[in-house]
């Protein structure tokens, strides 16, 4: 019984040693716990930063631009430049004759920016847009198939009744400009075809379906050696103005305003100039 009693009760010396060990161990355990807590906090912070890192990114914006058909090539290049300078922004274009663009708007088509090939069309939808700004100018020229089968040398030849002539329709800016030029020179030209936009005029000449057509200088430049060019003298030509404006119902008005302003800046103006457009 006495032996059992001694073995069940620790000696004072052993108790002191255990207490001392616990006292020495406690700070170490607390320190390790603190380190683990800091690591977990750091991991949590990194995780939040990773998932929220996109918070500093630009919001995704899709900008819809309704633009005159003659701007097709240069605006596609301009759109790519604008997207590169504005991460998160996608520029989508709808190209057509200016009168077609207006019809689209009147039919409820969505859009953020409108760019026409004349001020008259833009003025006709003033209640739908902000203040327009001219971004470029252009002029007309005569184009024929590369071998110029009808021997066209100037505007007067367009009155030849045997000439297969194609023009843009009168309601199209290019067609209206063409009529203005012909009327000023008293040239009675009877077109075989009236097209809905200037690119359709160019296409018929490229395909050899017409002997001559009136298009913008920039359209002729796009066609390259697929057409021959017969310049119109400066004193017989007219100047086309290209205004751009934001649309009042724009889904992205701030982006639309920025894009219109960008079109008058150095990068866009260099692109327009390289494509043959004249400065505003």
CSV table of C-alpha atoms in Angstrom, one decimal:
chain,number,residue,atom,x,y,z
A,1,UNK,CA,0.0,0.0,0.0
A,2,UNK,CA,2.8,2.4,0.9
A,3,UNK,CA,4.6,1.6,-2.4
A,4,UNK,CA,1.5,2.2,-4.4
A,5,UNK,CA,1.0,5.5,-2.6
A,6,UNK,CA,4.5,6.7,-3.5
A,7,UNK,CA,4.2,5.8,-7.2
A,8,UNK,CA,0.9,7.6,-7.7
A,9,UNK,CA,2.2,11.0,-6.3
A,10,UNK,CA,5.0,12.8,-8.4
A,11,UNK,CA,7.9,14.0,-6.5
A,12,UNK,CA,8.3,17.7,-5.9
A,13,UNK,CA,11.5,17.8,-8.0
A,14,UNK,CA,9.8,16.1,-11.0
A,15,UNK,CA,6.8,18.5,-10.8
A,16,UNK,CA,9.1,21.5,-10.8
A,17,UNK,CA,10.9,20.2,-13.9
A,18,UNK,CA,7.6,19.7,-15.8
A,19,UNK,CA,6.4,23.2,-14.8
A,20,UNK,CA,9.7,24.6,-16.0
A,21,UNK,CA,9.5,22.8,-19.3
A,22,UNK,CA,5.9,23.9,-19.9
A,23,UNK,CA,6.9,27.5,-19.0
A,24,UNK,CA,9.7,27.4,-21.6
A,25,UNK,CA,7.6,25.7,-24.2
A,26,UNK,CA,4.6,28.0,-24.0
A,27,UNK,CA,6.3,31.1,-25.7
A,28,UNK,CA,7.6,28.9,-28.5
A,29,UNK,CA,4.1,27.5,-29.1
A,30,UNK,CA,2.6,30.9,-29.1
A,31,UNK,CA,5.2,32.1,-31.5
A,32,UNK,CA,4.6,29.2,-33.9
A,33,UNK,CA,0.8,29.9,-33.7
A,34,UNK,CA,1.4,33.5,-34.5
A,35,UNK,CA,3.6,32.6,-37.6
A,36,UNK,CA,0.9,30.3,-38.8
A,37,UNK,CA,-1.7,33.0,-38.4
A,38,UNK,CA,0.4,35.5,-40.4
A,39,UNK,CA,1.0,33.0,-43.2
A,40,UNK,CA,-2.7,32.3,-43.4
A,41,UNK,CA,-3.5,36.0,-43.5
A,42,UNK,CA,-0.9,36.5,-46.2
A,43,UNK,CA,-2.3,33.7,-48.3
A,44,UNK,CA,-5.8,35.1,-47.9
A,45,UNK,CA,-4.6,38.5,-49.0
A,46,UNK,CA,-2.9,37.1,-52.0
A,47,UNK,CA,-6.0,35.1,-52.9
A,48,UNK,CA,-8.1,38.3,-52.7
A,49,UNK,CA,-5.6,40.2,-54.8
A,50,UNK,CA,-5.6,37.5,-57.4
A,51,UNK,CA,-9.4,37.3,-57.7
A,52,UNK,CA,-9.8,41.0,-57.4
A,53,UNK,CA,-6.8,41.9,-59.5
A,54,UNK,CA,-9.2,42.6,-62.3
A,55,UNK,CA,-10.6,45.4,-60.3
A,56,UNK,CA,-7.9,47.6,-61.8
A,57,UNK,CA,-8.7,46.5,-65.3
A,58,UNK,CA,-10.7,48.6,-67.7
A,59,UNK,CA,-14.4,47.6,-67.9
A,60,UNK,CA,-15.5,45.7,-71.0
A,61,UNK,CA,-17.1,48.1,-73.5
A,62,UNK,CA,-18.5,47.4,-77.0
A,63,UNK,CA,-18.7,50.5,-79.1
A,64,UNK,CA,-21.0,50.4,-82.2
A,65,UNK,CA,-20.0,52.8,-84.9
A,66,UNK,CA,-22.3,53.4,-88.0
A,67,UNK,CA,-20.1,54.7,-90.7
A,68,UNK,CA,-20.2,55.6,-94.4
A,69,UNK,CA,-19.2,52.8,-96.8
A,70,UNK,CA,-16.2,54.8,-98.1
A,71,UNK,CA,-14.6,54.7,-94.7
A,72,UNK,CA,-14.6,50.9,-94.5
A,73,UNK,CA,-10.9,50.1,-94.9
A,74,UNK,CA,-9.5,53.0,-93.0
A,75,UNK,CA,-11.9,52.6,-90.1
A,76,UNK,CA,-11.2,48.9,-89.8
A,77,UNK,CA,-7.5,49.9,-89.3
A,78,UNK,CA,-8.5,52.8,-87.0
A,79,UNK,CA,-10.7,50.5,-84.9
A,80,UNK,CA,-7.8,48.1,-84.3
A,81,UNK,CA,-5.6,51.1,-83.2
A,82,UNK,CA,-8.3,52.4,-80.9
A,83,UNK,CA,-8.8,49.0,-79.3
A,84,UNK,CA,-5.0,48.6,-78.7
A,85,UNK,CA,-4.9,52.0,-77.0
A,86,UNK,CA,-8.1,51.2,-75.0
A,87,UNK,CA,-7.9,47.7,-73.5
A,88,UNK,CA,-11.3,46.3,-72.8
A,89,UNK,CA,-13.0,48.2,-75.6
A,90,UNK,CA,-14.2,46.4,-78.7
A,91,UNK,CA,-15.2,48.6,-81.7
A,92,UNK,CA,-17.9,47.2,-84.0
A,93,UNK,CA,-18.7,48.8,-87.3
A,94,UNK,CA,-21.7,48.9,-89.5
A,95,UNK,CA,-20.8,50.2,-93.0
A,96,UNK,CA,-23.4,51.4,-95.5
A,97,UNK,CA,-24.4,54.4,-97.5
A,98,UNK,CA,-25.1,57.3,-95.3
A,99,UNK,CA,-28.8,57.3,-96.1
A,100,UNK,CA,-28.9,53.6,-95.2
A,101,UNK,CA,-27.3,54.3,-91.8
A,102,UNK,CA,-30.1,56.8,-91.1
A,103,UNK,CA,-32.7,54.3,-92.1
A,104,UNK,CA,-31.1,51.8,-89.7
A,105,UNK,CA,-31.3,54.4,-86.9
A,106,UNK,CA,-34.9,55.3,-87.7
A,107,UNK,CA,-35.7,51.6,-87.6
A,108,UNK,CA,-34.4,51.3,-84.1
A,109,UNK,CA,-30.9,49.9,-84.8
A,110,UNK,CA,-28.5,50.5,-81.8
A,111,UNK,CA,-25.4,52.6,-82.1
A,112,UNK,CA,-23.0,54.8,-80.3
A,113,UNK,CA,-21.4,56.9,-83.0
A,114,UNK,CA,-22.6,58.0,-86.5
A,115,UNK,CA,-20.2,59.0,-89.2
A,116,UNK,CA,-21.6,60.2,-92.6
A,117,UNK,CA,-20.0,61.2,-95.9
A,118,UNK,CA,-21.8,64.5,-95.9
A,119,UNK,CA,-23.1,67.2,-93.6
A,120,UNK,CA,-26.6,67.2,-95.1
A,121,UNK,CA,-27.4,63.7,-94.0
A,122,UNK,CA,-26.0,64.4,-90.5
A,123,UNK,CA,-28.1,67.6,-90.2
A,124,UNK,CA,-31.1,65.5,-91.1
A,125,UNK,CA,-30.8,63.5,-87.9
A,126,UNK,CA,-29.7,66.4,-85.6
A,127,UNK,CA,-32.3,65.4,-83.0
A,128,UNK,CA,-30.6,62.0,-82.7
A,129,UNK,CA,-27.0,63.1,-82.2
A,130,UNK,CA,-24.7,65.3,-80.3
A,131,UNK,CA,-22.7,68.1,-81.9
A,132,UNK,CA,-21.1,66.8,-85.1
A,133,UNK,CA,-17.4,67.3,-85.7
A,134,UNK,CA,-15.8,67.0,-89.2
A,135,UNK,CA,-13.0,64.4,-89.1
A,136,UNK,CA,-12.0,64.3,-92.8
A,137,UNK,CA,-12.7,65.6,-96.3
A,138,UNK,CA,-12.7,63.8,-99.7
A,139,UNK,CA,-13.1,64.4,-103.4
A,140,UNK,CA,-14.5,62.5,-106.4
A,141,UNK,CA,-12.8,60.9,-109.4
A,142,UNK,CA,-13.7,58.9,-112.5
A,143,UNK,CA,-12.7,55.3,-112.5
A,144,UNK,CA,-12.8,52.8,-115.4
A,145,UNK,CA,-11.7,49.2,-115.9
A,146,UNK,CA,-7.8,49.0,-116.1
A,147,UNK,CA,-7.8,49.1,-119.9
A,148,UNK,CA,-10.3,51.9,-120.1
A,149,UNK,CA,-12.2,50.3,-123.0
A,150,UNK,CA,-14.4,53.3,-123.7
A,151,UNK,CA,-11.5,55.7,-123.8
A,152,UNK,CA,-12.8,58.1,-121.1
A,153,UNK,CA,-10.6,61.1,-120.7
A,154,UNK,CA,-12.8,63.5,-118.7
A,155,UNK,CA,-16.2,64.4,-117.4
A,156,UNK,CA,-17.6,65.3,-120.9
A,157,UNK,CA,-17.2,61.7,-122.0
A,158,UNK,CA,-19.7,60.6,-119.4
A,159,UNK,CA,-22.5,62.0,-121.6
A,160,UNK,CA,-21.7,59.4,-124.3
A,161,UNK,CA,-25.0,57.4,-124.7
A,162,UNK,CA,-23.0,54.3,-125.6
A,163,UNK,CA,-21.0,54.5,-122.3
A,164,UNK,CA,-22.0,52.0,-119.6
A,165,UNK,CA,-22.1,54.5,-116.7
A,166,UNK,CA,-22.7,53.7,-113.1
A,167,UNK,CA,-23.3,56.3,-110.4
A,168,UNK,CA,-24.4,56.3,-106.8
A,169,UNK,CA,-28.1,57.0,-106.3
A,170,UNK,CA,-29.1,60.7,-105.7
A,171,UNK,CA,-29.9,60.1,-102.1
A,172,UNK,CA,-26.4,58.8,-101.5
A,173,UNK,CA,-23.8,61.5,-100.7
A,174,UNK,CA,-21.5,60.3,-103.5
A,175,UNK,CA,-24.4,60.3,-105.9
A,176,UNK,CA,-25.4,63.8,-104.8
A,177,UNK,CA,-21.9,65.1,-105.2
A,178,UNK,CA,-21.7,63.5,-108.6
A,179,UNK,CA,-24.9,65.1,-109.8
A,180,UNK,CA,-23.6,68.5,-108.5
A,181,UNK,CA,-20.4,68.1,-110.5
A,182,UNK,CA,-22.2,67.0,-113.7
A,183,UNK,CA,-24.9,69.8,-113.4
A,184,UNK,CA,-22.2,72.5,-112.9
A,185,UNK,CA,-20.5,71.4,-116.2
A,186,UNK,CA,-23.9,71.0,-118.0
A,187,UNK,CA,-23.2,67.4,-118.7
A,188,UNK,CA,-26.3,65.3,-119.4
A,189,UNK,CA,-25.2,61.8,-118.3
A,190,UNK,CA,-27.7,58.9,-118.2
A,191,UNK,CA,-26.4,56.2,-115.9
A,192,UNK,CA,-27.2,52.6,-116.6
A,193,UNK,CA,-27.2,51.8,-112.9
A,194,UNK,CA,-27.8,53.8,-109.7
A,195,UNK,CA,-26.2,52.1,-106.6
A,196,UNK,CA,-27.0,52.2,-102.9
A,197,UNK,CA,-23.5,53.2,-101.9
A,198,UNK,CA,-20.2,54.2,-103.5
A,199,UNK,CA,-18.5,50.8,-102.9
A,200,UNK,CA,-21.2,49.2,-105.1
A,201,UNK,CA,-20.2,51.7,-107.9
A,202,UNK,CA,-16.6,50.8,-107.5
A,203,UNK,CA,-17.4,47.1,-107.5
A,204,UNK,CA,-19.3,47.2,-110.8
A,205,UNK,CA,-16.3,49.0,-112.5
A,206,UNK,CA,-13.9,46.5,-111.0
A,207,UNK,CA,-15.9,43.6,-112.3
A,208,UNK,CA,-16.0,45.1,-115.8
A,209,UNK,CA,-19.8,45.6,-115.6
A,210,UNK,CA,-19.4,49.3,-116.3
A,211,UNK,CA,-17.2,51.5,-118.5
A,212,UNK,CA,-17.0,54.3,-115.9
A,213,UNK,CA,-18.2,55.4,-112.5
A,214,UNK,CA,-17.8,58.3,-110.1
A,215,UNK,CA,-16.3,57.4,-106.7
A,216,UNK,CA,-14.2,59.0,-104.0
A,217,UNK,CA,-10.5,59.3,-104.5
A,218,UNK,CA,-10.0,57.1,-101.5
A,219,UNK,CA,-12.2,54.3,-103.1
A,220,UNK,CA,-10.0,54.4,-106.2
A,221,UNK,CA,-6.9,54.1,-104.0
A,222,UNK,CA,-8.4,51.0,-102.3
A,223,UNK,CA,-9.0,49.4,-105.7
A,224,UNK,CA,-5.4,49.9,-106.8
A,225,UNK,CA,-4.6,48.5,-110.2
A,226,UNK,CA,-8.0,47.0,-110.5
A,227,UNK,CA,-9.2,50.3,-111.9
A,228,UNK,CA,-7.8,53.1,-114.0
A,229,UNK,CA,-8.2,56.7,-112.6
A,230,UNK,CA,-9.3,59.7,-114.6
A,231,UNK,CA,-8.8,62.7,-112.3
A,232,UNK,CA,-11.4,65.5,-112.2
A,233,UNK,CA,-9.8,68.9,-112.3
A,234,UNK,CA,-9.9,70.8,-109.0
A,235,UNK,CA,-12.1,73.6,-110.4
A,236,UNK,CA,-14.7,71.0,-111.5
A,237,UNK,CA,-14.7,68.9,-108.4
A,238,UNK,CA,-16.5,69.2,-105.1
A,239,UNK,CA,-15.4,68.6,-101.5
A,240,UNK,CA,-17.1,65.9,-99.4
A,241,UNK,CA,-17.1,66.5,-95.6
A,242,UNK,CA,-17.3,63.6,-93.1
A,243,UNK,CA,-18.9,64.6,-89.8
A,244,UNK,CA,-18.9,62.3,-86.8
A,245,UNK,CA,-21.3,62.6,-83.8
A,246,UNK,CA,-22.3,60.6,-80.8
A,247,UNK,CA,-25.8,59.2,-80.7
A,248,UNK,CA,-28.1,60.4,-77.9
A,249,UNK,CA,-29.2,56.8,-77.2
A,250,UNK,CA,-25.7,55.5,-77.1
A,251,UNK,CA,-25.3,52.6,-74.6
A,252,UNK,CA,-21.7,53.8,-74.0
A,253,UNK,CA,-21.9,57.6,-74.2
A,254,UNK,CA,-18.6,58.3,-72.5
A,255,UNK,CA,-16.8,55.9,-74.8
A,256,UNK,CA,-18.6,57.3,-77.8
A,257,UNK,CA,-17.4,60.8,-76.9
A,258,UNK,CA,-13.9,59.6,-76.5
A,259,UNK,CA,-13.9,57.8,-79.9
A,260,UNK,CA,-15.2,60.9,-81.7
A,261,UNK,CA,-12.5,63.0,-80.1
A,262,UNK,CA,-9.9,60.3,-80.9
A,263,UNK,CA,-10.8,60.5,-84.6
A,264,UNK,CA,-9.6,64.1,-84.7
A,265,UNK,CA,-6.3,63.2,-83.0
A,266,UNK,CA,-2.9,62.5,-84.4
A,267,UNK,CA,-3.1,58.7,-84.8
A,268,UNK,CA,-6.5,58.7,-86.6
A,269,UNK,CA,-5.6,61.6,-88.7
A,270,UNK,CA,-2.4,59.9,-89.9
A,271,UNK,CA,-4.4,56.8,-90.8
A,272,UNK,CA,-7.0,58.9,-92.7
A,273,UNK,CA,-4.3,60.9,-94.5
A,274,UNK,CA,-2.5,57.7,-95.5
A,275,UNK,CA,-5.7,56.4,-97.0
A,276,UNK,CA,-6.0,59.5,-99.2
A,277,UNK,CA,-8.5,61.5,-97.1
A,278,UNK,CA,-7.9,65.3,-96.7
A,279,UNK,CA,-7.6,66.9,-93.3
A,280,UNK,CA,-10.8,68.4,-91.8
